[in-house]
Amino acid sequence: MSVGIRRISGVTVSDLELDLDVFQGPFDLLLALVMREEIELSEVPIAEIVVAFVERMQERGEIDLDSASEFLVLIAALLEIKVRLLFPGEEDDELEELTAEQAEAELIERLIEYRRYAASARWLGDRTADLRVFRTGPAPLAPRPDPVVEAFSEDPWQLHAVIGRLLTPPPKIDISSVRRRLVPVSEFLTRFRALLRERRGFAFEEAVAGLDPISQAAAFLAILELYKAGEADPVQDELFGPIRVARGSGKAAPQPAPAETEPSQIDRAIA
Amino acid sequence: MSELTHSVEALLFVASEPLSVRELAAYTDSSPERVERALDALADRYVEGRSGVVLEKAAGGWGFRASRSAAAVCARMVNRPQTRGLSQAALETLAIVAYLGPVSRPEIARIRGVAADAGVAGLLERGLVEEAGRADTIGNPVLYRVTTAFSRMFGLEEGVASLPGLAEFDLSDADHEALRARLHLVADQRDGAA
Amino acid sequence: MSELTHSVEALLFVASEPLSVRELAAYTDSSPERVERALDALADRYVEGRSGVVLEKAAGGWGFRASRSAAAVCARMVNRPQTRGLSQAALETLAIVAYLGPVSRPEIARIRGVAADAGVAGLLERGLVEEAGRADTIGNPVLYRVTTAFSRMFGLEEGVASLPGLAEFDLSDADHEALRARLHLVADQRDGAA
């Protein structure tokens, strides 16, 4: 049976040209390099790839649903693999570390699986051309059933069991991993303000030494917050060099994008 | 038979209510006179003794019904004992309405984590829940509560007051707001976990 | 026509879902063989071209539907032509539920790469999928399966068992190899150029 499998080459996804800091070239090549570990997936900004794809679709002025779907599957798989690389050794079996070969095999498996269902969806779609209309409710002049309800036929503890499950939170494993990611920026704001009251300045690296990467990111956001409010004056002499945070002048820094970084919003973003 | 006759035949088979000549004419884009002639042709074919299905003029218009000879067999099917118990979805919806009611469909959907609900319609049909006014929230959704038939079915002499208590969840039987808050909280947590 | 044929005709008309030979035999107190003969006689009468209503095998049983020539007129009346305007996304979700069901929204999302909430809600509303309990996995997500209406709508005589095997939709070996090579090739080309 011919089900019209889409052609493999020439889909828009493979033509997508990227211009990222870590990489310039087609999306496909990026995938290949990631798989060969020539590029660190952890350094690939996935959001920028998505933006590039959306921009390209806009340029074309049309949405190619096939390639958009395929792109979503690839990006979702890539994100999941990236998460596993960033958080290795989670107790969950599903999140075990991947070798490059495994990651590649999985990516291909995902695409094959998705294409299988996309093809069966087209098969279903072809059949909708044949309009089948029938009645789904009771017949108009048919005898109606007597609405008899059998007394004492059901056990009220069934209801208790069901509401009990709706009252039981999901298992703890998840809460612990969520908690690890819940790093309130406000905590760092308080801590850095206290530091700047005591001293004229401090070294950022020392202040965040020993913290996990996400907490460090939250700390950095707090510094940016303080800079915006004029409370801190961070100085970095060279790229990737140490950051020295001095007490600010008290004057608010110019804000290119106002109100975008309310502390509460940042907290939510980090969470 | 003409194509119009076939269309009228199909319409009457597919409809859940009797259809008037005017309605049939509108659906088929033809005149009432032509529809009448099509109905005559069908009445000739679908008549007692010649068919198990009979065309009949009823209150709201024309409709098919089972013939007299087949009526007993059809009644047997329609009134077959409801062996199928309550589905998981129905049971959950029923439990929420019983413990939390009066409660609206959107709230049931939110607690269950299911985008659309088919459960309430089925329970209404079976006479296990009924409408109980409207909520004061946006859109004024209809509220539902369980019926006396529900209490009979579950053998609850005092109605919902006889439901098994929720003490092991630190919830008092009377405190609906605490129960509501907890159900919503857990629903949100599940949403995050799934 | 025999009285049994009339009874079967009436039962199939009154029922809101297709009826199997076994069910028909039970309601009419007769043997499956006799019911089959009655169905043959009816299928001969209710056939495309000769009637506005057609007897069709669907979802493991038998049911009436509008004939092809009358379908468009009937679709006007039915307030939700369930398969009209299904998007590619909706069809993909439907295909996953049909082949993998009972299946949860997170599982559908994993295959399609995007959240399945809106898609599933739309299919529930059209009556093409229904709830089928909850999974035992974290968060106890609701499971979904396709409905009888789905099988009738897509003309599947034995329900999902009549779907083509998933393997038929697999990539050919050549395409498979091409996909696998696609990742390597581009990298090799670059290596060659460098």
XYZ file of C-alpha atoms in Angstrom:
659
model
C 0.000 0.000 0.000
C 1.291 3.419 -0.829
C 0.847 5.851 2.001
C 2.803 8.734 0.580
C 5.824 8.917 2.815
C 7.282 12.368 2.600
C 10.565 12.849 0.846
C 13.488 12.776 3.187
C 15.759 15.386 1.731
C 14.901 18.960 0.973
C 12.528 19.551 3.896
C 12.723 23.023 5.273
C 14.044 21.792 8.595
C 17.267 20.598 7.038
C 17.642 23.866 5.146
C 17.310 26.033 8.227
C 20.447 28.179 8.373
C 21.547 29.154 11.856
C 23.769 31.975 13.016
C 24.593 31.283 16.642
C 27.646 32.168 18.710
C 28.737 28.557 18.881
C 27.769 27.591 15.382
C 26.975 28.907 11.895
C 25.393 26.619 9.319
C 22.390 24.419 8.662
C 20.367 22.921 11.512
C 21.084 19.409 10.271
C 24.811 19.972 10.488
C 24.414 21.283 14.026
C 22.580 18.080 14.950
C 25.309 15.972 13.398
C 28.050 17.860 15.227
C 26.204 17.634 18.521
C 25.855 13.906 18.014
C 29.576 13.588 17.308
C 30.268 15.617 20.432
C 32.112 18.192 18.358
C 29.822 20.818 19.833
C 28.706 20.795 23.438
C 24.934 20.550 23.475
C 24.944 22.408 26.769
C 26.291 25.454 24.911
C 23.664 25.389 22.186
C 20.975 28.001 22.820
C 17.850 26.112 21.820
C 15.631 29.179 22.192
C 17.652 30.940 19.479
C 17.163 28.011 17.113
C 13.413 28.220 17.672
C 13.455 31.957 17.017
C 15.442 31.404 13.820
C 12.934 28.835 12.636
C 9.950 31.065 13.394
C 11.598 34.009 11.648
C 12.249 31.910 8.607
C 8.640 30.787 8.468
C 7.563 34.419 8.703
C 9.886 35.402 5.878
C 8.318 32.792 3.666
C 4.877 34.081 4.578
C 3.492 30.548 4.703
C 3.461 27.843 7.281
C 4.639 24.454 6.101
C 2.890 22.251 8.663
C 4.914 19.169 7.822
C 8.264 20.752 8.431
C 6.971 22.684 11.440
C 5.818 19.401 13.038
C 9.104 17.699 12.294
C 10.990 20.655 13.685
C 8.973 20.472 16.918
C 9.735 16.789 17.337
C 13.459 17.381 16.802
C 13.625 20.359 19.118
C 11.660 18.584 21.851
C 13.973 15.576 21.648
C 17.019 17.843 21.641
C 15.711 19.678 24.710
C 15.159 16.456 26.556
C 18.644 15.219 25.725
C 20.070 18.571 26.795
C 18.249 18.343 30.116
C 19.780 14.925 30.683
C 23.237 16.273 29.907
C 22.740 19.178 32.302
C 21.346 17.066 35.122
C 23.218 13.774 34.945
C 22.796 11.066 37.529
C 19.186 11.786 38.519
C 17.754 8.882 40.471
C 15.108 8.431 37.797
C 16.112 5.597 35.443
C 14.717 7.448 32.483
C 17.125 10.286 33.011
C 20.305 8.259 32.823
C 23.265 9.726 31.048
C 23.432 9.259 27.312
C 26.401 8.445 25.166
C 26.637 10.241 21.849
C 25.590 7.080 19.988
C 22.580 6.582 22.239
C 21.535 10.183 21.812
C 21.772 9.889 18.065
C 19.895 6.606 18.004
C 17.182 8.119 20.141
C 16.843 11.212 17.981
C 16.463 9.066 14.878
C 14.040 6.751 16.677
C 11.911 9.757 17.647
C 11.759 10.998 14.090
C 10.886 7.570 12.740
C 8.171 7.107 15.342
C 6.725 10.525 14.654
C 6.730 9.964 10.886
C 4.918 6.697 11.358
C 2.011 8.465 13.067
C 2.139 11.419 10.698
C 1.730 8.951 7.818
C -1.146 7.129 9.514
C -2.754 10.535 10.159
C -2.639 11.193 6.419
C -4.273 7.825 5.849
C -7.067 8.832 8.233
C -7.275 12.258 6.593
C -7.840 10.670 3.172
C -10.775 8.756 4.571
C -12.548 11.892 5.828
C -13.366 12.638 2.177
C -15.984 9.902 2.495
C -18.632 11.592 4.617
C -20.387 9.091 6.873
C -23.396 10.425 8.752
C -25.329 8.400 11.297
C -27.350 8.940 14.411
C -25.471 8.696 17.701
C -28.352 9.405 20.081
C -31.593 7.548 20.722
C -34.112 7.185 17.895
C -36.861 9.841 17.867
C -39.938 7.664 18.404
C -38.222 4.734 20.133
C -39.368 3.384 23.475
C -37.551 5.199 26.283
C -35.895 3.251 29.084
C -37.411 3.568 32.535
C -34.986 5.648 34.574
C -34.697 3.027 37.274
C -31.749 3.260 39.590
C -30.995 0.100 41.453
C -30.980 0.795 45.169
C -27.858 -0.107 47.177
C -26.093 -1.317 44.064
C -22.932 0.686 44.643
C -20.517 0.944 47.560
C -20.056 4.484 48.925
C -16.418 3.681 49.772
C -15.779 3.697 46.011
C -16.444 7.432 46.148
C -14.140 7.753 49.133
C -11.357 5.915 47.285
C -11.716 8.154 44.252
C -11.801 11.455 46.142
C -8.897 10.117 48.222
C -6.776 9.754 45.136
C -7.711 13.243 43.989
C -6.575 14.456 47.429
C -3.222 12.657 47.301
C -0.345 14.692 45.900
C 1.966 13.020 43.380
C 5.012 11.223 44.856
C 7.879 13.089 46.482
C 10.581 12.419 43.857
C 9.308 15.250 41.781
C 8.973 17.702 44.619
C 12.661 17.261 45.467
C 13.786 17.940 41.927
C 11.429 20.916 41.701
C 12.745 22.277 44.937
C 16.285 22.139 43.614
C 15.280 24.376 40.782
C 13.346 26.789 42.994
C 16.017 29.382 43.598
C 14.445 32.680 44.560
C 16.316 35.681 43.237
C 14.933 37.649 46.171
C 17.087 35.578 48.540
C 20.224 36.760 46.758
C 18.938 40.345 46.659
C 18.692 40.306 50.446
C 22.078 38.664 50.869
C 23.928 41.027 48.487
C 22.272 44.108 49.960
C 23.499 43.034 53.381
C 27.011 42.447 51.990
C 27.070 45.893 50.358
C 25.983 47.541 53.593
C 28.935 45.946 55.408
C 31.575 46.391 52.700
C 32.271 48.695 49.753
C 32.291 45.717 47.396
C 32.829 41.995 46.940
C 34.011 39.449 44.358
C 31.092 37.733 42.658
C 32.941 34.420 42.283
C 33.630 34.254 46.008
C 30.052 35.079 46.897
C 28.682 32.246 44.789
C 31.454 29.705 45.341
C 30.100 26.207 45.923
C 26.639 26.940 44.541
C 25.083 24.900 41.739
C 24.846 26.528 38.267
C 21.172 27.453 38.632
C 21.718 29.219 41.943
C 24.678 31.041 40.384
C 22.418 32.170 37.582
C 19.871 33.423 40.107
C 22.658 35.250 41.953
C 23.741 36.908 38.724
C 20.169 38.015 38.023
C 20.102 39.536 41.509
C 23.270 41.514 40.679
C 21.604 42.805 37.503
C 18.572 43.796 39.565
C 20.761 45.733 42.006
C 22.580 47.392 39.111
C 19.279 48.457 37.577
C 18.213 50.003 40.868
C 21.612 51.722 41.234
C 22.417 49.775 44.389
C 25.365 47.881 42.909
C 28.002 48.589 40.284
C 29.422 45.381 38.806
C 32.703 45.664 36.905
C 34.287 43.050 34.665
C 37.618 44.054 33.116
C 37.768 41.358 30.469
C 35.511 38.742 28.900
C 35.107 35.738 31.270
C 37.236 37.629 33.797
C 36.329 37.981 37.474
C 33.393 40.219 38.351
C 33.835 42.789 41.094
C 30.651 44.161 42.599
C 30.970 47.633 44.142
C 28.411 49.592 46.099
C 26.272 51.616 43.675
C 25.783 55.338 43.375
C 22.140 55.093 44.288
C 21.026 56.376 40.890
C 18.983 53.958 38.847
C 20.667 52.698 35.703
C 19.063 53.450 32.313
C 16.510 50.787 31.489
C 16.099 49.717 27.883
C 13.208 47.379 28.596
C 11.210 48.625 31.579
C 9.318 46.379 33.969
C 10.559 43.237 32.305
C 12.427 41.936 35.257
C 10.244 42.297 38.314
C 11.911 40.126 40.956
C 8.781 38.014 41.271
C 8.828 37.361 37.551
C 12.415 36.289 37.665
C 11.660 33.963 40.527
C 9.003 32.389 38.413
C 11.251 32.172 35.388
C 13.963 30.430 37.329
C 11.466 28.036 38.842
C -37.154 6.481 -5.909
C -36.042 10.033 -6.512
C -32.929 11.528 -5.026
C -35.116 13.821 -2.917
C -36.883 10.775 -1.482
C -33.522 9.275 -0.575
C -32.461 12.505 1.107
C -35.692 12.723 3.131
C -35.325 9.055 4.101
C -31.754 9.615 5.281
C -32.627 12.795 7.179
C -35.402 11.024 9.097
C -33.034 8.124 9.922
C -30.255 10.351 11.156
C -32.324 12.887 13.128
C -32.925 12.413 16.844
C -36.256 14.272 16.696
C -39.217 14.088 14.306
C -38.795 16.579 11.435
C -41.507 18.846 10.035
C -42.188 19.232 6.309
C -40.848 22.766 6.574
C -37.552 21.566 8.114
C -37.188 18.787 5.547
C -37.807 21.288 2.745
C -35.154 23.620 4.167
C -32.480 20.908 4.494
C -33.120 19.551 1.006
C -33.571 22.944 -0.682
C -36.917 21.974 -2.160
C -40.589 22.909 -1.905
C -42.946 21.587 0.797
C -45.083 20.062 -1.952
C -42.215 17.972 -3.286
C -41.285 16.911 0.256
C -44.902 15.820 0.845
C -44.743 13.660 -2.281
C -41.447 12.102 -1.101
C -43.014 11.376 2.296
C -45.958 9.689 0.557
C -43.585 7.418 -1.350
C -41.726 6.553 1.867
C -44.938 5.957 3.834
C -45.847 3.415 1.182
C -42.616 1.535 1.665
C -42.244 1.878 5.449
C -45.629 0.509 6.491
C -46.777 -2.008 9.114
C -46.397 -5.552 7.866
C -43.975 -4.691 5.093
C -41.096 -3.337 7.152
C -39.684 -3.503 10.668
C -39.437 0.289 10.609
C -42.549 2.407 10.057
C -42.908 6.031 8.974
C -45.256 7.935 11.240
C -46.566 11.449 11.621
C -46.000 12.431 15.233
C -46.360 15.603 17.275
C -43.373 17.523 15.981
C -43.353 16.165 12.436
C -42.403 12.947 10.670
C -40.237 10.189 12.097
C -39.502 6.487 11.862
C -40.402 4.086 14.667
C -40.181 0.337 15.232
C -43.143 -1.596 13.792
C -45.707 -3.061 16.184
C -44.407 -6.583 15.555
C -40.872 -5.530 16.484
C -41.797 -3.262 19.395
C -41.447 -5.914 22.088
C -37.969 -6.921 20.924
C -36.862 -3.269 20.840
C -38.248 -2.603 24.309
C -36.209 -5.567 25.531
C -33.046 -3.977 24.162
C -33.795 -0.479 25.452
C -34.669 -1.727 28.928
C -31.837 -4.235 29.223
C -30.429 -4.275 32.724
C -27.649 -1.710 33.059
C -24.939 -4.240 33.732
C -22.172 -1.828 33.016
C -21.267 -0.124 36.270
C -20.029 3.431 36.565
C -16.929 4.236 34.543
C -13.843 5.613 36.243
C -14.622 9.050 34.793
C -18.236 8.929 35.974
C -17.195 7.791 39.437
C -14.677 10.624 39.794
C -17.181 13.221 38.648
C -19.791 11.765 40.995
C -17.372 11.794 43.938
C -16.517 15.457 43.323
C -20.180 16.461 43.029
C -21.067 14.408 46.122
C -18.305 15.700 48.409
C -17.976 19.235 47.041
C -21.339 20.042 45.416
C -22.894 22.291 44.355
C -20.041 22.508 41.883
C -19.704 23.682 38.259
C -18.442 21.778 35.219
C -15.333 23.959 34.785
C -14.365 23.287 38.382
C -14.879 19.533 37.993
C -12.730 19.625 34.863
C -10.014 21.569 36.685
C -9.930 19.181 39.624
C -9.887 16.117 37.368
C -7.286 17.651 35.035
C -9.384 16.800 31.982
C -9.979 19.530 29.449
C -13.527 18.615 28.434
C -16.006 16.582 30.403
C -18.484 14.091 29.065
C -19.207 12.757 32.538
C -21.795 15.240 33.743
C -24.103 14.686 30.740
C -24.171 10.941 31.346
C -24.836 11.388 35.059
C -27.651 13.863 34.338
C -29.174 11.318 31.963
C -28.974 8.595 34.577
C -30.597 10.892 37.111
C -27.635 10.775 39.504
C -26.879 14.527 39.434
C -29.121 17.544 38.871
C -28.787 21.278 38.344
C -28.573 23.465 41.449
C -28.561 27.096 40.298
C -25.674 29.048 38.858
C -22.310 30.130 40.263
C -21.429 33.785 40.868
C -18.151 33.375 38.971
C -17.381 34.522 35.411
C -19.811 33.099 32.881
C -22.191 32.008 35.635
C -21.696 28.288 35.038
C -24.468 25.886 36.071
C -23.899 24.171 39.410
C -24.615 20.492 40.043
C -25.484 18.407 43.074
C -26.268 14.728 43.587
C -29.885 13.500 43.616
C -31.922 11.305 45.945
C -31.555 8.568 43.311
C -27.804 8.850 43.916
C -28.326 8.399 47.652
C -30.490 5.346 46.967
C -27.919 3.869 44.638
C -25.124 4.213 47.202
C -27.354 3.373 50.147
C -26.789 6.734 51.880
C -29.651 7.178 54.332
C -28.867 10.784 55.177
C -27.739 11.713 51.680
C -24.267 13.263 51.386
C -24.092 13.562 55.170
C -23.703 9.760 55.223
C -20.662 9.745 52.912
C -17.498 8.195 54.375
C -15.577 10.945 56.206
C -12.262 12.467 55.105
C -10.653 12.639 58.543
C -7.503 10.855 57.385
C -6.905 13.801 55.067
C -7.306 16.205 58.004
C -10.545 17.465 56.553
C -13.695 17.931 58.567
C -16.896 16.806 56.886
C -18.491 20.235 56.956
C -15.540 22.285 55.700
C -16.138 22.502 51.952
C -13.673 25.357 51.458
C -10.767 23.387 52.911
C -11.658 20.421 50.707
C -11.956 22.659 47.660
C -8.576 24.292 48.353
C -6.887 20.906 48.786
C -8.386 19.444 45.606
C -7.205 22.435 43.606
C -3.733 22.312 45.120
C -3.274 18.626 44.340
C -4.671 19.127 40.836
C -2.017 21.791 40.218
C 0.730 19.529 41.566
C -0.405 16.673 39.337
C -0.443 19.024 36.413
C 3.186 19.845 37.089
C 4.188 16.214 37.554
C 2.486 14.657 34.557
C -39.454 -10.536 4.489
C -39.441 -12.681 7.590
C -40.476 -11.453 10.991
C -36.887 -11.947 12.190
C -35.675 -9.655 9.421
C -38.181 -7.016 10.525
C -37.030 -7.349 14.139
C -33.369 -7.006 13.180
C -34.222 -3.998 11.015
C -36.054 -2.329 13.908
C -33.311 -3.118 16.434
C -30.608 -1.649 14.214
C -32.748 1.446 13.702
C -33.547 1.980 17.387
C -30.027 1.298 18.711
C -27.695 4.289 18.943
C -24.584 2.154 18.331
C -23.835 -0.674 15.887
C -25.045 -4.093 17.101
C -23.068 -7.310 16.707
C -24.542 -10.539 15.357
C -24.280 -11.980 18.859
C -26.282 -9.106 20.370
C -28.909 -9.292 17.644
C -29.233 -13.042 18.184
C -29.676 -12.541 21.931
C -32.381 -9.848 21.578
C -34.310 -11.830 18.972
C -33.867 -15.241 20.627
C -32.509 -16.795 17.466
C -29.311 -18.325 16.150
C -26.405 -16.286 14.773
C -26.845 -18.089 11.442
C -30.438 -16.907 11.077
C -29.439 -13.381 12.075
C -26.711 -13.434 9.400
C -29.297 -14.402 6.785
C -31.602 -11.598 7.955
C -28.671 -9.160 7.714
C -27.940 -10.360 4.179
C -31.526 -9.650 3.162
C -31.386 -6.190 4.738
C -28.000 -5.377 3.229
C -29.532 -6.134 -0.137
C -32.339 -3.673 0.448
C -30.342 -0.925 2.186
C -27.614 -0.477 -0.367
C -26.015 2.547 -2.047
C -28.106 3.755 -4.968
C -31.262 1.899 -3.976
C -31.919 3.612 -0.668
C -31.118 6.845 1.149
C -30.010 4.695 4.061
C -27.253 2.091 3.894
C -26.624 -0.894 6.149
C -22.928 -1.100 6.930
C -20.579 -3.197 8.999
C -18.834 -0.875 11.454
C -16.944 -1.092 14.736
C -17.515 -4.837 15.001
C -21.275 -4.640 14.442
C -23.900 -3.480 11.978
C -25.484 -0.042 11.709
C -27.402 2.234 9.395
C -25.922 5.402 7.966
C -26.936 7.955 5.358
C -26.088 6.947 1.790
C -23.281 8.766 0.020
C -25.716 10.771 -2.097
C -27.619 11.925 1.000
C -24.611 12.460 3.280
C -24.040 16.102 2.419
C -27.685 17.009 3.088
C -27.603 15.142 6.412
C -24.318 16.770 7.445
C -26.164 20.087 7.225
C -28.570 18.932 9.890
C -26.146 17.167 12.243
C -24.828 20.041 14.316
C -21.234 18.810 14.412
C -19.945 17.126 11.274
C -17.293 15.336 13.314
C -14.629 14.769 10.699
C -14.985 18.037 8.799
C -12.055 20.367 9.200
C -9.817 18.119 11.289
C -6.357 19.667 11.212
C -3.203 17.676 10.539
C -2.352 18.075 14.240
C -5.762 16.691 15.263
C -5.400 13.766 12.855
C -1.948 12.957 14.245
C -3.298 12.970 17.784
C -6.191 10.793 16.627
C -3.813 8.342 14.944
C -1.741 8.025 18.122
C -4.852 7.422 20.257
C -6.189 4.909 17.712
C -2.974 2.866 17.564
C -1.687 3.233 21.116
C -4.881 3.782 23.127
C -5.496 3.731 25.990
C -2.850 6.449 26.012
C -2.256 9.556 28.139
C -1.732 13.154 27.075
C 1.938 13.183 28.217
C 2.608 10.142 26.029
C 0.960 11.802 23.017
C 2.996 14.928 23.700
C 6.210 12.883 23.799
C 5.585 11.509 20.334
C 4.410 14.752 18.754
C 6.857 17.039 20.565
C 4.113 19.464 21.634
C 1.522 19.623 24.406
C -1.557 17.599 23.528
C -4.133 19.350 25.730
C -5.942 21.404 23.112
C -5.856 18.624 20.535
C -7.354 16.042 22.855
C -10.014 18.480 24.081
C -11.139 19.094 20.500
C -11.365 15.364 19.776
C -13.324 14.781 23.002
C -15.749 17.473 21.935
C -16.234 15.882 18.529
C -16.895 12.549 20.197
C -13.954 10.873 18.440
C -12.060 9.995 21.626
C -13.213 9.233 25.159
C -11.717 8.701 28.589
C -10.522 5.228 29.510
C -9.470 5.377 33.161
C -6.196 6.690 34.573
C -2.608 5.504 34.198
C -0.610 4.173 37.155
C 2.286 6.499 36.359
C 3.229 9.696 38.218
C 0.362 12.171 38.354
C -2.131 9.485 37.276
C -2.871 11.088 33.901
C -6.226 10.311 32.295
C -6.053 7.740 29.496
C -7.899 8.094 26.193
C -9.141 5.718 23.520
C -11.062 6.179 20.284
C -14.853 5.814 20.272
C -17.294 3.710 18.292
C -18.221 6.909 16.469
C -14.572 7.159 15.360
C -14.703 3.668 13.843
C -17.996 4.432 12.078
C -16.778 7.799 10.860
C -13.661 6.316 9.307
C -15.412 3.216 7.988
C -13.499 0.699 10.126
C -15.499 -2.531 10.017
C -13.892 -4.106 13.052
C -12.933 -0.914 14.860
C -9.231 -0.252 15.449
C -8.480 -3.850 14.413
C -9.292 -2.728 10.859
C -6.589 -0.064 10.840
C -3.634 -0.863 8.594
C -0.678 -2.230 10.534
C 1.643 0.496 11.788
C 4.478 -1.162 9.906
C 2.819 -0.098 6.658
C 3.562 3.482 7.581
C 7.179 2.839 8.396
C 9.831 4.352 6.237
C 11.158 2.084 3.547
C 14.588 0.621 4.244
C 16.062 3.059 1.767
C 14.361 6.060 3.390
C 15.384 4.750 6.772
C 18.986 4.546 5.688
C 18.756 7.986 4.105
C 17.500 9.462 7.369
C 20.272 7.780 9.334
C 22.846 8.883 6.825
C 21.487 12.425 6.690
C 23.036 13.285 10.017
C 26.367 11.682 9.213
C 26.604 12.858 5.647
C 26.431 16.554 6.346
C 29.085 16.199 8.982
C 31.283 14.119 6.679
C 30.934 16.662 3.900
C 32.050 19.388 6.231
C 34.981 17.289 7.394
C 35.940 16.708 3.768
C 35.855 20.403 3.022
C 37.841 21.333 6.093
